[in-house]
Coordinates of C-alpha atoms in Angstrom, one line a residue:
Chain A
X423 CA 83.7 56.2 86.9
X424 CA 85.4 56.1 89.6
X425 CA 82.6 56.0 92.4
X426 CA 80.3 53.8 90.2
X427 CA 82.5 51.1 89.8
X428 CA 83.8 51.1 94.0
X429 CA 79.6 51.2 94.6
X430 CA 79.6 48.2 91.6
X431 CA 82.1 46.0 93.8
X432 CA 80.4 47.1 96.9
X433 CA 76.5 45.5 95.3
X434 CA 79.3 42.4 94.5
X435 CA 80.0 41.9 97.8
X436 CA 76.6 42.5 99.3
X437 CA 77.3 45.5 101.5
X438 CA 74.5 48.1 98.8
X439 CA 71.6 46.2 97.0
X440 CA 70.8 47.3 93.2
X441 CA 68.0 50.1 94.0
X442 CA 71.0 51.7 96.8
X443 CA 73.6 52.2 94.0
X444 CA 70.5 53.7 91.1
X445 CA 69.9 55.8 94.2
X446 CA 73.2 56.4 94.9
X447 CA 74.0 57.4 92.1
X448 CA 70.7 59.3 91.2
X449 CA 72.1 61.7 93.6
X450 CA 75.6 62.2 93.1
X451 CA 74.9 62.8 89.2
X452 CA 72.3 65.8 90.3
X453 CA 74.3 67.3 92.6
X454 CA 77.5 67.2 91.9
X455 CA 77.2 68.2 87.7
X456 CA 75.3 71.7 89.3
X457 CA 78.0 71.7 91.6
X458 CA 80.4 72.1 89.3
X459 CA 78.8 74.2 86.5
X460 CA 77.4 76.8 89.0
X461 CA 81.1 77.6 91.1
X462 CA 82.5 78.4 86.7
X463 CA 79.7 80.5 86.2
X464 CA 80.1 82.1 90.0
X465 CA 83.9 82.4 89.5
X466 CA 83.1 84.2 85.5
X467 CA 81.2 86.8 87.9
X468 CA 84.6 86.5 90.6
X469 CA 86.4 87.3 87.0
X470 CA 84.3 90.6 86.1
X471 CA 84.8 92.0 89.6
X472 CA 88.4 91.5 90.0
X473 CA 88.3 92.8 86.1
X474 CA 86.5 96.4 87.7
X475 CA 89.2 96.2 90.0
X476 CA 92.1 96.6 87.6
X477 CA 90.4 99.0 85.8
X478 CA 90.5 101.3 88.5
X479 CA 93.9 100.6 89.0
X480 CA 94.4 101.1 85.7
X481 CA 92.6 104.6 86.3
X482 CA 95.4 106.2 88.2
X483 CA 93.9 107.7 91.5
X484 CA 96.8 110.4 91.6
X485 CA 95.4 112.4 94.6
X486 CA 95.1 109.2 96.7
X487 CA 97.9 109.2 98.4
X488 CA 101.1 105.9 97.1
X489 CA 101.6 104.7 100.8
X490 CA 97.6 104.1 101.4
X491 CA 96.9 102.9 97.6
X492 CA 99.5 99.7 98.4
X493 CA 98.8 99.4 101.7
X494 CA 95.0 98.8 100.0
X495 CA 95.9 96.3 98.4
X496 CA 97.5 94.0 100.7
X497 CA 94.6 94.2 103.3
X498 CA 92.3 93.5 100.7
X499 CA 94.0 90.7 99.3
X500 CA 94.3 89.6 103.1
X501 CA 90.5 90.0 104.4
X502 CA 90.4 88.0 100.7
X503 CA 92.6 85.4 102.3
X504 CA 90.5 85.0 105.3
X505 CA 87.4 84.7 103.8
X506 CA 88.8 82.2 101.8
X507 CA 89.8 80.4 104.5
X508 CA 86.2 80.7 106.3
X509 CA 84.7 80.1 103.2
X510 CA 86.7 76.6 102.8
X511 CA 86.3 75.4 107.3
X512 CA 82.6 76.2 106.2
X513 CA 82.6 74.3 102.7
X514 CA 81.4 76.1 101.1
X515 CA 82.6 75.4 97.8
X516 CA 81.3 77.7 95.1
X517 CA 81.4 81.1 97.2
X518 CA 85.0 79.4 97.8
X519 CA 86.3 78.7 93.5
X520 CA 84.6 82.2 93.1
X521 CA 86.4 83.7 95.8
X522 CA 89.3 82.4 94.8
X523 CA 89.0 83.5 91.9
X524 CA 88.8 87.3 92.5
X525 CA 91.8 86.3 94.4
X526 CA 93.5 85.6 91.3
X527 CA 92.6 88.6 90.2
X528 CA 93.5 90.9 93.0
X529 CA 96.8 89.2 92.7
X530 CA 97.2 91.0 88.9
X531 CA 95.8 94.2 90.2
X532 CA 97.9 94.2 92.7
X533 CA 100.8 93.4 90.4
X534 CA 99.8 96.6 87.7
X535 CA 99.2 98.9 91.2
X536 CA 103.1 98.7 91.4
X537 CA 103.8 98.6 88.7
X538 CA 102.2 102.6 88.6
X539 CA 103.0 103.7 91.7
X540 CA 107.3 103.0 91.2
X541 CA 106.5 103.7 86.9
X542 CA 108.0 100.1 86.3
X543 CA 108.7 99.6 82.4
X544 CA 104.8 98.7 81.0
X545 CA 105.9 95.1 80.4
X546 CA 102.5 93.2 79.7
X547 CA 104.4 89.7 79.9
X548 CA 106.6 90.0 82.1
X549 CA 103.9 91.4 84.6
X550 CA 101.8 88.0 83.7
X551 CA 104.9 85.6 84.7
X552 CA 104.6 87.1 87.4
X553 CA 101.4 86.8 88.7
X554 CA 102.1 83.1 86.8
X555 CA 104.2 82.4 89.3
X556 CA 102.0 84.0 92.4
X557 CA 99.1 82.3 91.3
X558 CA 101.3 78.9 90.9
X559 CA 100.8 77.7 94.8
X560 CA 96.9 78.4 94.5
X561 CA 96.9 75.6 91.8
X562 CA 97.5 73.5 94.6
X563 CA 94.3 74.8 96.8
X564 CA 91.6 75.2 93.6
X565 CA 92.9 72.6 90.7
X566 CA 90.1 73.9 88.4
X567 CA 92.2 77.3 88.5
X568 CA 94.6 76.0 85.7
X569 CA 91.7 76.1 82.5
X570 CA 92.6 79.6 83.7
X571 CA 96.1 80.1 85.1
X572 CA 97.3 77.9 82.2
X573 CA 96.5 79.9 79.0
X574 CA 97.7 82.7 81.2
X575 CA 101.3 81.2 81.7
X576 CA 101.8 80.0 78.0
X577 CA 100.7 83.2 76.4
X578 CA 103.3 85.0 79.0
X579 CA 106.2 82.4 78.7
X580 CA 106.2 81.7 75.3
X581 CA 106.3 85.9 74.6
X582 CA 109.2 86.2 77.2
X583 CA 111.3 83.0 76.6
X584 CA 110.7 82.4 73.9
X585 CA 110.6 84.3 71.2
X586 CA 107.8 83.4 68.5
X587 CA 108.3 85.5 65.7
X588 CA 112.1 84.7 65.2
X589 CA 111.4 80.9 65.6
X590 CA 112.3 78.5 61.6
X591 CA 108.6 78.2 60.4
X592 CA 109.4 74.1 60.4
X593 CA 109.2 74.3 64.8
X594 CA 105.5 76.2 64.6
X595 CA 105.0 73.6 61.8
X596 CA 106.1 71.2 64.1
X597 CA 103.9 72.9 67.2
X598 CA 100.9 72.9 64.2
X599 CA 101.2 69.3 64.1
X600 CA 101.5 68.8 67.6
X601 CA 97.9 71.0 68.6
X602 CA 96.4 69.0 65.8
X603 CA 98.0 65.6 67.3
X604 CA 97.3 66.6 71.2
X605 CA 93.6 68.2 70.9
X606 CA 92.4 64.6 67.6
X607 CA 94.1 62.7 71.2
X608 CA 92.0 64.5 73.5
X609 CA 88.6 64.3 72.2
X610 CA 88.6 60.3 70.9
X611 CA 89.6 60.2 74.4
X612 CA 86.8 62.3 75.7
X613 CA 85.1 58.4 78.2
X614 CA 88.5 58.8 79.6
X615 CA 89.5 62.7 80.5
X616 CA 85.8 62.9 81.5
X617 CA 86.7 62.1 84.6
X618 CA 90.1 64.1 85.7
X619 CA 89.4 68.0 85.4
X620 CA 93.1 68.8 85.8
X621 CA 94.4 66.2 83.2
X622 CA 91.1 67.1 81.0
X623 CA 91.6 70.7 81.1
X624 CA 95.5 70.5 80.5
X625 CA 95.3 68.3 77.8
X626 CA 92.6 70.4 76.6
X627 CA 93.7 73.8 77.2
X628 CA 97.6 73.2 75.7
X629 CA 96.1 71.7 72.3
X630 CA 94.0 74.3 72.1
X631 CA 96.3 77.2 72.6
X632 CA 99.3 75.5 70.3
X633 CA 96.1 75.7 68.1
X634 CA 96.1 79.4 68.7
X635 CA 99.6 80.2 68.7
X636 CA 99.5 78.2 65.4
X637 CA 96.7 80.6 64.0
X638 CA 98.1 83.6 64.7
X639 CA 101.6 83.3 63.6
X640 CA 101.3 85.3 60.7
X641 CA 100.4 88.3 62.9
X642 CA 102.1 91.2 64.6
X643 CA 101.1 90.2 68.1
X644 CA 101.6 94.0 69.5
X645 CA 98.7 94.6 66.7
X646 CA 97.0 91.8 68.0
X647 CA 96.9 93.1 72.0
X648 CA 96.1 96.2 70.6
X649 CA 93.4 95.7 68.8
X650 CA 91.2 91.9 69.6
X651 CA 89.1 92.7 66.1
X652 CA 91.8 91.1 64.1
X653 CA 90.6 88.6 60.9
X654 CA 92.2 85.9 62.1
X655 CA 93.3 86.3 65.9
X656 CA 89.3 86.2 65.9
X657 CA 89.0 83.8 64.0
X658 CA 91.2 81.3 66.6
X659 CA 89.1 82.9 69.2
X660 CA 85.7 81.7 67.9
X661 CA 86.9 78.4 66.7
X662 CA 88.4 77.5 70.4
X663 CA 85.0 78.2 71.9
X664 CA 83.3 76.6 69.2
X665 CA 85.7 73.8 70.3
X666 CA 84.6 73.2 74.4
X667 CA 81.0 73.5 73.3
X668 CA 80.9 70.9 70.7
X669 CA 83.4 69.7 73.2
X670 CA 80.9 70.2 76.2
X671 CA 78.1 69.0 74.1
X672 CA 79.7 65.9 73.9
X673 CA 81.1 65.4 76.8
X674 CA 77.2 65.7 78.4
X675 CA 76.2 63.1 75.5
X676 CA 78.6 60.4 77.0
X677 CA 78.1 61.2 80.5
X678 CA 74.2 61.2 78.8
X679 CA 73.0 63.5 81.7
X680 CA 71.6 67.5 80.1
X681 CA 73.7 70.1 81.0
X682 CA 72.7 73.8 79.9
X683 CA 76.9 74.6 79.9
X684 CA 76.3 74.3 76.1
X685 CA 74.1 76.7 75.5
X686 CA 76.0 79.2 78.2
X687 CA 79.1 78.8 76.5
X688 CA 76.7 79.8 72.8
X689 CA 75.3 82.3 74.4
X690 CA 78.8 84.1 75.1
X691 CA 79.7 83.4 71.9
X692 CA 77.2 84.7 70.8
X693 CA 77.1 87.9 72.7
X694 CA 81.1 88.5 72.3
X695 CA 80.5 88.1 67.8
X696 CA 77.7 90.3 67.5
X697 CA 76.2 93.6 68.8
X698 CA 72.8 92.6 69.7
X699 CA 70.3 95.9 71.1
X700 CA 69.3 95.2 74.2
X701 CA 66.0 95.4 74.3
X702 CA 64.9 92.8 71.7
X703 CA 67.3 90.7 73.3
X704 CA 65.4 91.2 76.6
X705 CA 62.3 89.7 75.2
X706 CA 64.4 86.8 73.7
X707 CA 65.3 86.0 77.0
X708 CA 61.7 86.3 78.6
X709 CA 60.2 84.2 75.4
X710 CA 62.6 81.9 75.9
X711 CA 62.5 81.5 80.4
X712 CA 58.3 81.2 79.5
X713 CA 59.0 78.2 77.6
X714 CA 61.1 76.6 79.3
X715 CA 58.9 77.1 82.5
X716 CA 55.1 76.4 80.6
X717 CA 57.1 73.0 79.4
X718 CA 59.2 72.2 83.1
X719 CA 62.9 72.8 81.9
X720 CA 64.7 74.2 85.1
X721 CA 68.4 74.5 83.0
X722 CA 67.2 75.8 79.7
X723 CA 65.1 78.7 81.9
X724 CA 68.5 79.2 83.7
X725 CA 70.7 79.4 80.5
X726 CA 67.7 82.2 79.4
X727 CA 68.2 84.3 83.0
X728 CA 71.8 84.2 82.5
X729 CA 71.6 85.2 78.9
X730 CA 69.7 88.4 79.6
X731 CA 72.1 89.1 82.3
X732 CA 75.2 88.5 80.4
X733 CA 73.5 90.9 77.7
X734 CA 73.8 94.2 80.2
X735 CA 77.5 92.3 80.7
X736 CA 78.0 93.9 77.2
X737 CA 77.4 97.3 77.1
X738 CA 79.7 97.8 80.4
X739 CA 82.9 97.2 77.8
X740 CA 82.1 99.7 75.8
X741 CA 82.7 102.6 78.6
X742 CA 85.8 103.3 77.9
X743 CA 86.4 105.8 81.0
X744 CA 88.1 103.6 83.4
X745 CA 86.6 104.8 86.4
X746 CA 83.1 104.3 84.4
X747 CA 84.0 101.4 83.5
X748 CA 85.9 99.2 86.5
X749 CA 82.6 100.0 88.3
X750 CA 80.4 98.2 85.6
X751 CA 82.2 95.7 85.7
X752 CA 81.8 94.7 89.7
X753 CA 78.2 96.2 89.9
X754 CA 78.3 93.4 87.0
X755 CA 79.8 91.0 88.9
X756 CA 77.4 91.3 91.5
X757 CA 74.8 91.6 89.5
X758 CA 75.6 88.1 87.9
X759 CA 76.1 86.6 91.6
X760 CA 73.5 87.8 93.0
X761 CA 71.6 86.5 89.7
X762 CA 73.2 82.6 90.4
X763 CA 72.4 82.7 94.0
X764 CA 68.9 83.7 93.7
X765 CA 68.7 80.5 91.3
X766 CA 70.0 78.5 93.3
X767 CA 68.1 79.2 96.5
X768 CA 64.8 80.1 95.2
X769 CA 65.5 77.7 91.3
X770 CA 64.7 75.0 93.5
X771 CA 61.0 76.3 94.9
X772 CA 60.0 77.5 91.5
X773 CA 59.8 73.8 90.2
X774 CA 58.5 72.2 93.2
X775 CA 55.6 75.1 93.1
X776 CA 54.7 73.9 89.7
X777 CA 55.3 70.4 90.0
Chain B
X1206 CA 93.4 70.2 103.6
X1207 CA 94.2 71.6 106.1
X1208 CA 92.8 74.9 106.7
X1209 CA 96.8 76.1 108.3
X1210 CA 98.1 75.2 105.1
X1211 CA 95.5 77.1 102.7
X1212 CA 96.5 79.6 105.3
X1213 CA 100.5 79.4 104.1
X1214 CA 99.7 79.0 101.1
X1215 CA 97.5 82.0 100.0
X1216 CA 99.7 84.2 102.0
X1217 CA 102.7 83.3 99.7
X1218 CA 102.3 85.6 97.0
X1219 CA 101.2 88.3 99.4
X1220 CA 104.2 88.1 101.3
X1221 CA 105.6 88.3 97.8
X1222 CA 104.0 91.2 96.9
X1223 CA 104.8 93.2 100.3
X1224 CA 108.2 93.0 99.7
X1225 CA 108.5 93.7 95.5
X1226 CA 106.9 96.5 98.0
X1227 CA 109.4 97.1 100.4
X1228 CA 112.1 96.5 98.2
X1229 CA 111.3 99.2 95.6
X1230 CA 110.5 102.0 99.2
X1231 CA 114.4 100.8 99.9
X1232 CA 115.1 101.8 95.9
X1233 CA 113.3 104.7 95.6
X1234 CA 114.9 106.5 98.3
X1235 CA 118.7 107.1 97.2
X1236 CA 119.8 109.8 96.2
X1237 CA 117.4 112.0 93.6
X1238 CA 119.6 112.6 89.8
X1239 CA 116.8 115.0 87.1
X1240 CA 117.6 113.6 83.4
X1241 CA 115.8 115.2 80.8
X1242 CA 113.6 113.1 78.5
X1243 CA 111.5 113.0 74.6
X1244 CA 108.7 111.2 74.3
X1245 CA 104.9 109.9 73.3
X1246 CA 101.8 108.0 75.3
X1247 CA 100.7 104.8 74.7
X1248 CA 97.8 102.8 76.9
X1249 CA 99.1 100.3 79.3
X1250 CA 96.2 97.3 79.3
X1251 CA 95.7 97.4 83.5
X1252 CA 98.4 100.6 84.5
X1253 CA 96.4 102.6 82.6
X1254 CA 97.7 105.7 80.5
X1255 CA 101.2 106.6 80.6
X1256 CA 103.9 108.7 79.3
X1257 CA 106.7 106.4 76.9
X1258 CA 109.4 108.4 78.2
X1259 CA 113.3 107.8 76.4
X1260 CA 116.6 110.1 78.6
X1261 CA 118.0 112.4 76.4
X1262 CA 121.4 112.8 77.6
X1263 CA 122.8 115.8 75.8
X1264 CA 120.5 117.4 77.3
X1265 CA 121.1 116.1 80.7
X1266 CA 123.5 117.9 83.9
X1267 CA 125.8 115.2 83.9
X1268 CA 127.7 117.5 86.9
X1269 CA 124.6 115.7 89.4
X1270 CA 126.8 111.9 89.2
X1271 CA 130.3 111.1 89.8
X1272 CA 133.0 112.3 88.0
X1273 CA 131.2 114.8 86.1
X1274 CA 129.3 111.7 83.6
X1275 CA 126.2 109.8 82.7
X1276 CA 125.9 107.0 84.0
X1277 CA 123.9 106.1 80.6
X1278 CA 125.2 102.6 80.8
X1279 CA 123.0 102.4 84.1
X1280 CA 119.4 103.0 83.2
X1281 CA 117.7 101.7 80.5
X1282 CA 116.8 103.9 77.0
X1283 CA 112.9 104.1 77.8
X1284 CA 111.4 104.7 80.6
X1285 CA 107.3 105.0 81.6
X1286 CA 105.6 107.8 84.0
X1287 CA 101.4 106.7 84.5
X1288 CA 99.2 109.5 84.6
X1289 CA 95.0 109.8 83.6
X1290 CA 94.0 110.1 80.3
X1291 CA 93.3 113.5 80.0
X1292 CA 96.6 114.9 80.7
X1293 CA 98.7 113.5 78.7
X1294 CA 98.2 116.2 75.4
X1295 CA 99.5 118.5 77.4
X1296 CA 102.3 116.7 79.3
X1297 CA 102.6 115.8 75.6
X1298 CA 103.5 119.1 74.6
X1299 CA 105.6 119.7 77.3
X1300 CA 107.6 117.1 76.4
X1301 CA 108.0 118.1 72.9
X1302 CA 108.7 122.0 74.3
X1303 CA 112.1 120.1 76.3
X1304 CA 110.8 121.5 80.3
X1305 CA 110.2 118.2 81.6
X1306 CA 112.5 116.2 83.2
X1307 CA 112.2 112.7 85.3
X1308 CA 113.8 111.9 89.0
X1309 CA 115.5 109.5 89.4
X1310 CA 116.3 107.6 93.3
X1311 CA 119.2 106.8 91.5
X1312 CA 122.5 104.4 93.6
X1313 CA 125.3 102.8 91.2
X1314 CA 124.7 98.6 91.2
X1315 CA 120.9 99.4 91.3
X1316 CA 118.4 100.1 89.4
X1317 CA 117.6 103.4 89.3
X1318 CA 113.6 104.5 90.2
X1319 CA 111.4 106.9 89.2
X1320 CA 110.1 109.4 91.7
X1321 CA 108.8 111.9 89.7
X1322 CA 108.5 113.8 87.3
X1323 CA 109.3 117.8 86.5
X1324 CA 108.1 119.4 84.0
X1325 CA 109.4 123.5 83.7
X1326 CA 111.0 123.3 87.2
X1327 CA 107.8 121.9 89.1
X1328 CA 107.2 118.6 91.0
X1329 CA 104.3 116.3 88.6
X1330 CA 101.7 116.7 91.8
X1331 CA 102.3 120.8 91.5
X1332 CA 102.1 120.9 87.9
X1333 CA 98.9 119.1 87.9
X1334 CA 97.5 121.2 90.9
X1335 CA 98.3 124.3 88.6
X1336 CA 96.2 122.7 85.6
X1337 CA 92.8 122.4 87.7

């Protein structure tokens, strides 16, 4: 840990005491971890809102003149860019990252809108590659975005630049070996990568995606996109999520601090794989939250509340009508962001009151 | 990071997108040509529903082009025309009946850009309004 080393040097040179070191480390551990995961969850809320905007674009509003639609998209982008710079200058880190995430989605939605207005040939991979090109400068603005950027670039580039289906099987097997080695190397070097978000994200995702590519090699890509229920694809996706859960859990063990992120990811896995009735799930989440509250486990409490919110979101994906799906997704993003804001603002007060 | 650097990095994709819009808008103002089509209707992930249309050069009036020759090589083999989901069924019937034509903005050396779709001689919005 860079900070730990620095503090050690300062302590050795008698600039600070051992007690100060402890206090600083405890403060940094609490604040940096919470804001990091909170930023990711806020980004998830922004992801839902962005997906809602994409869905509204896809609904094809013929009644609105093309010029108004295109100008509206540019104004929305400019407005979002303005908000991002304002948040940055006022040092609102979490909201800043979430708005950047939304900005990425607005770029995607605008590409879709241009394609729709000018009736450009529907080419998903080309559009995604164009998006990767446009979103690339944002990686310098916020390196965390690489978690979303890299898989999109990887898939669109491999589809557009390399025609995987025509490649010899020896190449695929080489990539498979590379994938296993990369994942293995990442996992055994957890302490080393625990420091750098970008290095960790890059290595882990490249490994996981190569693995994903290998597992879905035998499938028809078009079919895979049309329906994600294909068994191999489903297994690959779920497998990747499970690896991320284990990885995140191991990281938390290594850093000797508890995090509700593995629980959160576990929740997503469960909800994305099985349809659970709304009321029983809320009941389950309610019991979990009460248990957490009673035994003073704030992270478990937060996880239970978030799981309840996620249950509602999974139901929104059922809608076939693009306009209502878009509006519902935007609504669920707002609910999610509101819940997180509430947990952040009033969570501490809740625990202080019962102390 | 400096706020000015951040603002310019955010403006980069907006400028490129605005540039794409202007370029396509310019290309949509060339001379208009009509091409007969055949097709079907799939769904696109993020642009919505569209008719997947294939130019039918045998049914196209080639006198609208220079030297009365249809420049087949200047056009793609397939085009997409974005529509609403509920419009797809009736429009597919019209396409199958051979009464649908695509209007392009065309100038040699540039990629033809779709500007309208004609059903029974009516522009797409006119056709949509008569269906209400």
